[in-house]
Amino acid sequence: MGSRMVLPVISRIVDVSTYTSTQLQSIGAISLILLLAAAYFWLPWKQPYPGIPVIKLREKGLSKWIRPLNLQMAFRVQELFALGRKTGKPFQVLSFSGWRIVLPHRFADEIRTNPNLTFNEILHVEFPTTLPGWEGISEGVRRDEFFTDLVHKITQCLAHITNDLIEETDWATRKWLSDEPDWQTYELRPMGFDIVARVSTRVFAGKKLSRNDAWIRIANEYGMTCVMAAAQIRMFPKFLWPLLNHIIPKCRSVQRQFREATELLLPSIEATRKWYEQDEAKKGPKTENAIGWMIEVQKGRPMGLKNFVGAQISLSTSALEMNFTLLGFCLIAIIEHPEVLAPLREEMISVLRAYGSIMNRYVRKPTTLSDGTLLPAGAMLLVLDDGAKNSAFYEEPEKFIADRYLRMRQKPGADKRHQFSTVSSDNLAFGLGTHACPGRFLVHDEMKTLLTFMLLRYDWRFEPGYIRPQVSYFEHIRIFPRDLLIQARRRTEEVDLLQPQAS
């Protein structure tokens, strides 16, 4: 019925005489869907939450009439947040996912353990987690805490995987970085992503897959493909998502990558399952990686093939972007502040010789904050992570001070605080409270290993005359510069990184 109503409009635009009746009905149905979707996207389909100020920027010229309000959050988020900070209280902005309530930093401690506020539900809202191909997202936010138990198991096994981290870092850095003594130019993002992906995969899926280029490509691409596909599918009403998952090209790419991942992981999953099913007397050496740890923490929870594959992809995607961004900005800071390089190398050498190598939330129930602000059930929250720029927490917060946290730990009673993996309200990099990142200890070990190899074996600088591009944002997510070029040259390390105590 609806598609027939659209046909007269179509006949004014195209020559309908060239189409069969069936084709016209299909065109009409598709057109109706597109019209409904356009109305859904451009009109105010959801009202702001009552009692909380709405923050929006003034648009000029044509943008005032043609740019949807949610694009301000997408591309002008820093201006929006700066305007919102001036209110001194909670405010709300329109994102692609709907209205988001943004809380000032002072509420971080108040909400960190509130049982009415949860992190995982946000991903169920923003991604079509129940649809085929999206298991790489859904397994990471299972409501039965399987993924959290898995990451805790990885943390417990860190001492057993240190040698694997070292061996893979050695292999991955040699794969990319030349032994030539002259300066060589590299694009930081693809190089860094590949190195981090291989080191992380060594822990999660074993040596065979860490050297498999097809798997590394999926590990690198799946997360971003999901983000782009979700941004497109969210333009449409949810009841259309199951259909659109098979139509939108990016959604089809998500499914294709998941199928490819399944084919690549299947032999390792079957071999690991077989090992655990054997009698103890017949078992050979145990392989330490996340596939086996999944079996160990399963505890009666459903773990079919798609669960195994989804959990593996979720581990890779959740670790990769954070680890690469951290590594990339560390290298940039070192290049921009070369005075820190000598003391860093000195500490690395002395430690190696002495010891060797071994906050988003979703509101489940109505919640009232200390200032009287009512957070409605179903609201999506953000907490401003500006504590690191607050002079109440940090001395000269706008200035780069390489040993800032070392100095802070030297103050009386602070020796256990301000560690890399410590979570606190003044720095929300790893979240806070119940949903603080459980994998931060693995990140700690990976970063130390990667930086040790990269700084002791190579000198680093920007390409002469190169101007570093500014950091950009998509909504509240910081985007690492895509085309950043750096140069490296081989140097002779002062200690054998594979056998440091023998040096």
Coordinates of C-alpha atoms in Angstrom, one line a residue:
M1 CA 0.0 0.0 0.0
G2 CA 2.7 2.5 1.0
S3 CA 4.9 1.8 -2.0
R4 CA 1.9 2.3 -4.3
M5 CA 1.4 5.8 -2.8
V6 CA 5.0 6.6 -3.7
L7 CA 4.8 5.5 -7.3
P8 CA 3.0 8.6 -8.7
V9 CA 5.8 10.7 -7.3
I10 CA 8.4 8.4 -8.9
S11 CA 6.7 8.6 -12.2
R12 CA 7.3 12.3 -12.3
I13 CA 11.0 11.8 -11.8
V14 CA 11.8 8.8 -14.1
D15 CA 10.3 7.1 -17.1
V16 CA 8.3 4.3 -15.5
S17 CA 7.3 2.8 -18.9
T18 CA 10.7 1.2 -19.1
Y19 CA 10.1 -0.9 -15.9
T20 CA 7.9 -4.0 -15.2
S21 CA 5.2 -3.9 -12.6
T22 CA 7.4 -6.0 -10.2
Q23 CA 10.3 -3.7 -10.6
L24 CA 8.1 -0.6 -10.0
Q25 CA 6.8 -2.2 -6.8
S26 CA 10.3 -2.8 -5.6
I27 CA 11.4 0.7 -6.5
G28 CA 8.4 2.1 -4.6
A29 CA 9.1 0.0 -1.5
I30 CA 12.7 1.1 -1.5
S31 CA 11.8 4.7 -2.0
L32 CA 9.3 4.6 0.9
I33 CA 12.0 3.2 3.2
L34 CA 14.4 5.9 2.1
L35 CA 11.8 8.6 2.7
L36 CA 11.0 7.3 6.1
A37 CA 14.6 7.1 6.9
A38 CA 15.2 10.6 5.8
A39 CA 12.4 11.9 8.0
Y40 CA 13.8 9.8 10.9
F41 CA 17.3 11.3 10.4
W42 CA 16.5 14.9 9.7
L43 CA 13.5 15.5 12.0
P44 CA 13.8 15.7 15.8
W45 CA 12.8 12.1 16.3
K46 CA 13.7 12.2 20.0
Q47 CA 13.2 15.0 22.4
P48 CA 15.9 16.2 24.9
Y49 CA 15.7 15.0 28.5
P50 CA 13.7 17.4 30.6
G51 CA 15.3 19.7 33.1
I52 CA 18.9 19.5 31.6
P53 CA 20.2 22.4 29.5
V54 CA 20.7 21.7 25.8
I55 CA 24.0 23.0 24.4
K56 CA 24.2 23.8 20.7
L57 CA 26.4 26.0 18.6
R58 CA 25.1 28.8 16.3
E59 CA 25.4 27.9 12.7
K60 CA 26.0 30.5 10.0
G61 CA 24.9 30.7 6.4
L62 CA 23.6 27.6 4.7
S63 CA 24.8 25.4 7.5
K64 CA 22.0 26.9 9.7
W65 CA 19.4 25.3 7.4
I66 CA 21.0 22.1 6.0
R67 CA 23.3 20.7 8.8
P68 CA 21.6 18.4 11.3
L69 CA 22.3 19.3 14.9
N70 CA 24.0 15.9 15.6
L71 CA 26.8 16.8 13.2
Q72 CA 27.9 19.5 15.7
M73 CA 28.7 16.7 18.1
A74 CA 30.4 14.7 15.3
F75 CA 32.8 17.4 14.1
R76 CA 32.8 20.3 16.6
V77 CA 32.8 18.5 19.9
Q78 CA 35.5 20.5 21.5
E79 CA 33.5 23.8 20.9
L80 CA 30.4 22.2 22.2
F81 CA 32.0 20.9 25.4
A82 CA 33.7 24.3 26.0
L83 CA 30.3 26.0 25.8
G84 CA 28.8 23.3 28.1
R85 CA 31.6 23.7 30.7
K86 CA 30.6 27.4 31.1
T87 CA 27.3 26.2 32.7
G88 CA 29.1 24.5 35.5
K89 CA 26.5 21.8 35.6
P90 CA 25.3 18.8 33.6
F91 CA 24.2 19.5 30.0
Q92 CA 23.1 17.5 27.0
V93 CA 24.1 17.4 23.3
L94 CA 22.7 15.6 20.3
S95 CA 24.9 12.8 18.9
F96 CA 24.3 10.3 16.1
S97 CA 23.0 7.9 18.8
G98 CA 20.6 10.4 20.3
W99 CA 20.8 12.9 23.2
R100 CA 23.8 12.4 25.5
I101 CA 24.0 13.9 29.0
V102 CA 27.5 15.2 29.7
L103 CA 28.6 15.5 33.4
P104 CA 31.3 17.8 34.7
H105 CA 34.4 16.0 35.9
R106 CA 33.5 16.4 39.6
F107 CA 30.8 13.7 39.2
A108 CA 33.3 11.0 38.3
D109 CA 33.7 9.6 41.8
E110 CA 30.0 9.9 42.5
I111 CA 29.0 7.7 39.5
R112 CA 31.9 5.2 39.4
T113 CA 30.2 2.4 41.4
N114 CA 26.6 3.4 41.0
P115 CA 24.7 0.1 40.2
N116 CA 22.1 2.0 38.2
L117 CA 24.8 3.2 35.7
T118 CA 26.4 0.7 33.3
F119 CA 28.9 0.9 30.5
N120 CA 28.1 -2.2 28.4
E121 CA 24.5 -1.1 27.6
I122 CA 25.8 1.8 25.6
L123 CA 27.3 -0.5 23.0
H124 CA 24.1 -2.5 22.7
V125 CA 22.4 0.9 21.9
E126 CA 25.0 2.1 19.5
F127 CA 25.7 -1.1 17.6
P128 CA 23.3 -3.8 16.2
T129 CA 24.8 -6.4 18.5
T130 CA 22.1 -9.0 17.9
L131 CA 22.7 -9.2 14.2
P132 CA 25.0 -11.6 12.2
G133 CA 28.6 -10.4 11.9
W134 CA 28.5 -8.2 14.9
E135 CA 29.6 -10.9 17.4
G136 CA 33.0 -9.2 17.6
I137 CA 31.2 -6.4 19.4
S138 CA 28.5 -8.3 21.3
E139 CA 31.0 -10.8 22.9
G140 CA 32.8 -8.0 24.5
V141 CA 29.7 -6.7 26.2
R142 CA 28.1 -10.0 27.3
R143 CA 25.8 -9.5 30.2
D144 CA 27.1 -12.7 31.9
E145 CA 30.5 -11.1 32.6
F146 CA 32.3 -13.8 30.5
F147 CA 34.6 -11.2 28.8
T148 CA 35.5 -9.6 32.1
D149 CA 36.5 -12.9 33.6
L150 CA 38.6 -13.7 30.4
V151 CA 40.5 -10.4 30.7
H152 CA 41.1 -11.1 34.4
K153 CA 42.5 -14.5 33.5
I154 CA 44.9 -12.9 31.0
T155 CA 46.1 -10.6 33.8
Q156 CA 46.8 -13.5 36.0
C157 CA 48.9 -15.2 33.3
L158 CA 51.0 -12.2 32.4
A159 CA 54.1 -13.8 33.9
H160 CA 53.8 -16.7 31.5
I161 CA 53.5 -14.6 28.4
T162 CA 56.4 -12.2 28.9
N163 CA 58.7 -14.2 26.7
D164 CA 56.1 -14.3 23.9
L165 CA 55.7 -10.5 24.1
I166 CA 59.5 -10.0 23.8
E167 CA 59.9 -12.5 20.9
E168 CA 57.0 -11.0 18.9
T169 CA 58.1 -7.4 19.5
D170 CA 61.5 -8.4 18.2
W171 CA 60.1 -10.0 15.1
A172 CA 57.4 -7.3 14.4
T173 CA 59.8 -4.3 14.8
R174 CA 62.4 -6.0 12.6
K175 CA 59.8 -6.7 9.9
W176 CA 59.0 -3.0 9.6
L177 CA 62.2 -1.1 10.6
S178 CA 65.3 -1.2 8.6
D179 CA 68.8 -2.0 9.9
E180 CA 70.3 0.7 7.7
P181 CA 72.2 3.4 9.6
D182 CA 70.6 6.1 7.4
W183 CA 67.3 7.8 8.2
Q184 CA 64.3 5.9 6.7
T185 CA 60.8 7.4 6.5
Y186 CA 57.7 5.6 7.7
E187 CA 54.0 6.3 8.0
L188 CA 53.4 5.9 11.7
R189 CA 49.8 4.7 11.7
P190 CA 50.1 1.6 9.4
M191 CA 53.5 0.7 10.9
G192 CA 52.3 1.1 14.5
F193 CA 49.0 -0.7 14.0
D194 CA 50.7 -3.7 12.4
I195 CA 53.3 -4.0 15.1
V196 CA 50.8 -3.6 18.0
A197 CA 48.4 -6.0 16.3
R198 CA 51.0 -8.7 16.0
V199 CA 52.2 -8.4 19.6
S200 CA 48.6 -8.4 20.9
T201 CA 47.6 -11.4 18.7
R202 CA 50.6 -13.4 20.0
V203 CA 49.0 -13.2 23.4
F204 CA 45.4 -13.7 22.3
A205 CA 45.6 -16.3 19.5
G206 CA 49.2 -17.6 19.4
K207 CA 52.3 -17.3 17.2
K208 CA 50.8 -18.8 14.0
L209 CA 48.1 -16.2 13.7
S210 CA 50.3 -13.3 14.8
R211 CA 52.4 -14.0 11.7
N212 CA 49.3 -14.4 9.5
D213 CA 48.8 -11.3 7.3
A214 CA 45.1 -12.1 6.6
W215 CA 44.3 -12.2 10.4
I216 CA 46.3 -9.0 11.1
R217 CA 44.3 -7.2 8.4
I218 CA 41.0 -8.3 10.0
A219 CA 42.3 -7.3 13.4
N220 CA 43.2 -3.9 12.0
E221 CA 40.1 -3.3 10.0
Y222 CA 37.1 -4.9 11.8
G223 CA 36.7 -2.3 14.6
M224 CA 36.7 0.7 12.3
T225 CA 34.4 -1.2 9.8
C226 CA 31.9 -1.7 12.6
V227 CA 32.1 2.0 13.7
M228 CA 31.5 3.2 10.2
A229 CA 28.7 0.6 9.6
A230 CA 27.0 1.5 12.8
A231 CA 27.1 5.2 12.0
Q232 CA 25.3 4.4 8.8
I233 CA 22.7 2.0 10.1
R234 CA 21.9 4.3 13.0
M235 CA 20.5 6.8 10.5
F236 CA 17.5 4.4 10.1
P237 CA 14.9 3.2 12.6
K238 CA 15.9 0.1 14.5
F239 CA 13.1 -2.1 13.1
L240 CA 14.9 -1.8 9.7
W241 CA 18.3 -2.8 11.0
P242 CA 17.9 -6.6 10.3
L243 CA 17.1 -5.8 6.7
L244 CA 19.7 -3.1 6.2
N245 CA 22.4 -5.3 7.7
H246 CA 22.3 -7.2 4.4
I247 CA 22.0 -4.1 2.2
I248 CA 24.4 -1.4 3.5
P249 CA 27.8 -2.2 2.0
K250 CA 29.7 -1.5 5.3
C251 CA 27.4 -3.8 7.2
R252 CA 28.0 -6.5 4.6
S253 CA 31.7 -5.9 5.1
V254 CA 31.3 -6.5 8.8
Q255 CA 29.7 -9.9 8.1
R256 CA 32.4 -10.8 5.5
Q257 CA 35.2 -10.0 7.9
F258 CA 33.6 -12.1 10.6
R259 CA 33.3 -15.0 8.2
E260 CA 37.0 -14.7 7.2
A261 CA 38.0 -14.5 10.9
T262 CA 36.0 -17.7 11.6
E263 CA 37.8 -19.6 8.8
L264 CA 41.2 -18.4 10.1
L265 CA 40.5 -19.2 13.8
L266 CA 38.7 -22.5 13.3
P267 CA 41.9 -24.7 13.3
S268 CA 43.3 -23.2 16.5
I269 CA 40.0 -23.4 18.3
E270 CA 39.5 -27.1 17.3
A271 CA 43.1 -27.9 18.3
T272 CA 42.7 -26.2 21.7
R273 CA 39.4 -27.8 22.4
K274 CA 40.9 -31.2 21.6
W275 CA 43.8 -30.6 24.0
Y276 CA 41.4 -29.9 26.9
E277 CA 39.3 -32.9 26.1
Q278 CA 42.2 -35.4 26.2
D279 CA 43.2 -37.4 29.2
E280 CA 45.9 -35.8 31.3
A281 CA 48.4 -38.5 30.5
K282 CA 48.0 -37.9 26.7
K283 CA 48.3 -34.1 26.8
G284 CA 51.3 -32.5 25.3
P285 CA 52.7 -29.0 26.3
K286 CA 50.0 -26.4 26.9
T287 CA 49.8 -23.4 24.6
E288 CA 49.3 -20.2 26.6
N289 CA 46.8 -18.0 24.7
A290 CA 43.3 -16.6 25.1
I291 CA 41.6 -19.5 23.3
G292 CA 42.5 -21.9 26.1
W293 CA 41.7 -19.3 28.7
M294 CA 38.2 -18.9 27.3
I295 CA 37.7 -22.6 27.9
E296 CA 39.0 -22.3 31.5
V297 CA 36.7 -19.4 32.4
Q298 CA 33.7 -20.7 30.6
K299 CA 32.0 -22.2 33.7
G300 CA 28.9 -23.5 32.0
R301 CA 28.3 -20.3 29.9
P302 CA 27.5 -20.8 26.2
M303 CA 30.6 -21.0 24.0
G304 CA 29.9 -22.0 20.5
L305 CA 32.2 -21.3 17.5
K306 CA 30.7 -17.8 17.0
N307 CA 31.3 -17.0 20.7
F308 CA 35.0 -18.0 20.4
V309 CA 35.5 -16.0 17.3
G310 CA 33.6 -13.0 18.6
A311 CA 35.6 -12.9 21.8
Q312 CA 38.9 -13.1 19.9
I313 CA 37.9 -10.3 17.6
S314 CA 36.7 -8.3 20.6
L315 CA 40.0 -8.7 22.4
S316 CA 41.9 -7.6 19.3
T317 CA 39.8 -4.6 18.5
S318 CA 39.5 -3.3 22.1
A319 CA 43.3 -3.6 22.6
L320 CA 44.5 -2.4 19.2
E321 CA 43.2 1.2 19.0
M322 CA 44.1 2.1 22.6
N323 CA 47.6 0.5 22.4
F324 CA 48.5 2.0 19.1
T325 CA 47.2 5.5 20.1
L326 CA 49.2 5.3 23.3
L327 CA 52.4 4.1 21.5
G328 CA 52.0 6.7 18.8
F329 CA 51.5 9.6 21.1
C330 CA 54.5 8.4 23.3
L331 CA 56.7 8.4 20.2
I332 CA 55.5 11.9 19.2
A333 CA 56.2 13.2 22.7
I334 CA 59.7 11.7 22.7
I335 CA 60.4 13.2 19.2
E336 CA 59.1 16.6 20.3
H337 CA 61.0 16.5 23.6
P338 CA 64.3 14.7 22.8
E339 CA 65.8 15.7 26.1
V340 CA 63.8 12.8 27.7
L341 CA 65.4 10.1 25.5
A342 CA 68.7 9.8 27.3
P343 CA 67.3 9.2 30.8
L344 CA 64.7 6.8 29.4
R345 CA 67.3 4.7 27.7
E346 CA 69.5 4.8 30.8
E347 CA 66.6 3.5 32.9
M348 CA 65.8 0.8 30.4
I349 CA 69.4 -0.4 30.3
S350 CA 69.8 -0.5 34.0
V351 CA 66.6 -2.4 34.6
L352 CA 67.2 -4.9 31.9
R353 CA 70.7 -5.7 33.2
A354 CA 69.5 -6.0 36.7
Y355 CA 66.2 -7.9 36.3
G356 CA 66.0 -9.3 32.8
S357 CA 62.7 -9.0 30.8
I358 CA 60.4 -11.1 32.7
M359 CA 34.2 6.1 31.2
N360 CA 30.9 6.1 29.3
R361 CA 27.7 5.0 31.2
Y362 CA 24.1 4.0 30.4
V363 CA 21.4 4.8 33.0
R364 CA 19.4 1.6 33.9
K365 CA 17.3 3.2 36.6
P366 CA 16.4 6.9 37.3
T367 CA 19.3 8.3 39.3
T368 CA 19.5 11.7 41.1
L369 CA 23.0 13.3 41.4
S370 CA 24.2 15.2 44.4
D371 CA 23.3 18.6 42.8
G372 CA 19.7 17.4 42.3
T373 CA 20.1 16.6 38.6
L374 CA 17.8 13.7 37.6
L375 CA 19.2 11.2 35.1
P376 CA 16.3 9.4 33.4
A377 CA 16.4 5.7 32.7
G378 CA 17.8 5.0 29.3
A379 CA 19.9 8.1 29.2
M380 CA 23.5 7.9 27.8
L381 CA 26.1 9.6 29.8
L382 CA 29.6 11.1 29.2
V383 CA 31.9 12.4 32.0
L384 CA 34.3 15.2 30.9
D385 CA 37.8 13.8 31.1
D386 CA 39.5 17.2 31.8
G387 CA 41.1 16.3 35.1
A388 CA 44.5 16.1 33.6
K389 CA 44.2 19.8 32.6
N390 CA 43.0 20.9 36.0
S391 CA 45.5 22.8 38.1
A392 CA 43.8 21.5 41.3
F393 CA 45.2 18.0 40.4
Y394 CA 48.4 18.8 38.4
E395 CA 51.0 21.5 38.6
E396 CA 51.3 23.3 35.2
P397 CA 48.8 21.0 33.6
E398 CA 49.3 22.4 30.1
K399 CA 53.0 21.8 30.1
F400 CA 54.7 18.5 29.1
I401 CA 56.6 17.2 32.1
A402 CA 58.1 13.7 31.3
D403 CA 58.6 12.7 34.9
R404 CA 55.5 14.3 36.3
Y405 CA 54.1 11.1 37.8
L406 CA 57.4 10.1 39.2
R407 CA 57.6 13.3 41.1
M408 CA 54.0 12.8 42.3
R409 CA 54.8 9.3 43.6
Q410 CA 57.7 10.7 45.6
K411 CA 55.4 12.8 47.8
P412 CA 54.6 11.3 51.2
G413 CA 51.9 8.6 51.1
A414 CA 51.7 8.7 47.3
D415 CA 54.2 6.0 46.4
K416 CA 51.4 3.5 45.4
R417 CA 49.4 6.1 43.5
H418 CA 49.9 7.6 40.0
Q419 CA 51.1 4.4 38.5
F420 CA 50.5 3.7 34.8
S421 CA 47.7 1.2 35.5
T422 CA 46.2 3.1 38.5
V423 CA 42.7 4.4 37.9
S424 CA 41.6 7.6 39.6
S425 CA 39.1 10.4 39.0
D426 CA 41.8 12.9 37.9
N427 CA 42.7 10.8 34.9
L428 CA 40.0 8.7 33.2
A429 CA 42.1 7.1 30.5
F430 CA 41.3 3.6 31.8
G431 CA 37.9 4.5 33.1
L432 CA 36.9 4.3 36.7
G433 CA 35.1 2.1 39.2
T434 CA 33.3 -1.1 38.4
H435 CA 33.9 -0.7 34.6
A436 CA 37.6 0.3 34.7
C437 CA 39.5 -1.3 31.9
P438 CA 40.6 -4.8 33.2
G439 CA 43.2 -5.1 30.5
R440 CA 45.2 -2.2 31.6
F441 CA 47.9 -4.4 33.1
L442 CA 48.5 -6.1 29.8
V443 CA 48.6 -2.7 28.1
H444 CA 51.3 -1.7 30.7
D445 CA 53.5 -4.7 29.8
E446 CA 53.0 -4.3 26.1
M447 CA 53.9 -0.6 26.1
K448 CA 57.1 -1.1 28.1
T449 CA 58.2 -3.9 25.9
L450 CA 57.5 -2.0 22.6
L451 CA 59.1 1.2 23.8
T452 CA 62.2 -0.6 25.1
F453 CA 62.8 -2.2 21.7
M454 CA 61.9 0.9 19.7
L455 CA 64.0 3.3 21.7
L456 CA 67.1 1.2 22.3
R457 CA 67.4 -0.1 18.7
Y458 CA 66.4 3.1 16.8
D459 CA 66.7 6.9 16.8
W460 CA 63.5 8.8 15.9
R461 CA 62.6 12.2 14.4
F462 CA 60.1 13.9 12.2
E463 CA 60.9 14.2 8.5
P464 CA 62.8 17.5 8.1
G465 CA 60.4 20.3 7.3
Y466 CA 57.4 18.1 8.3
I467 CA 54.6 19.9 10.2
R468 CA 52.7 17.5 12.4
P469 CA 48.9 17.6 11.7
Q470 CA 46.5 18.6 14.5
V471 CA 44.7 15.9 16.4
S472 CA 41.1 15.6 15.3
Y473 CA 37.9 14.3 17.0
F474 CA 34.9 12.4 15.9
E475 CA 32.3 13.0 18.6
H476 CA 34.2 12.6 21.9
I477 CA 36.8 10.1 20.4
R478 CA 40.3 11.4 19.8
I479 CA 41.5 10.4 16.3
F480 CA 45.2 9.8 15.7
P481 CA 46.6 11.7 12.7
R482 CA 46.3 9.4 9.7
D483 CA 49.2 10.6 7.5
L484 CA 51.8 11.3 10.2
L485 CA 55.3 10.7 8.9
I486 CA 58.3 9.9 11.1
Q487 CA 61.9 8.8 10.4
A488 CA 63.9 6.1 12.2
R489 CA 67.5 4.8 11.9
R490 CA 69.2 1.9 13.4
R491 CA 71.5 2.3 16.4
T492 CA 73.5 -0.2 18.3
E493 CA 71.6 -1.1 21.5
E494 CA 73.7 -1.1 24.7
V495 CA 72.2 -4.4 25.9
D496 CA 71.0 -7.6 24.1
L497 CA 67.3 -7.3 24.4
L498 CA 66.7 -11.0 24.1
Q499 CA 69.3 -11.9 26.7
P500 CA 69.8 -8.7 28.7
Q501 CA 71.5 -10.2 31.8
A502 CA 74.2 -11.8 29.6
S503 CA 75.2 -8.4 28.3

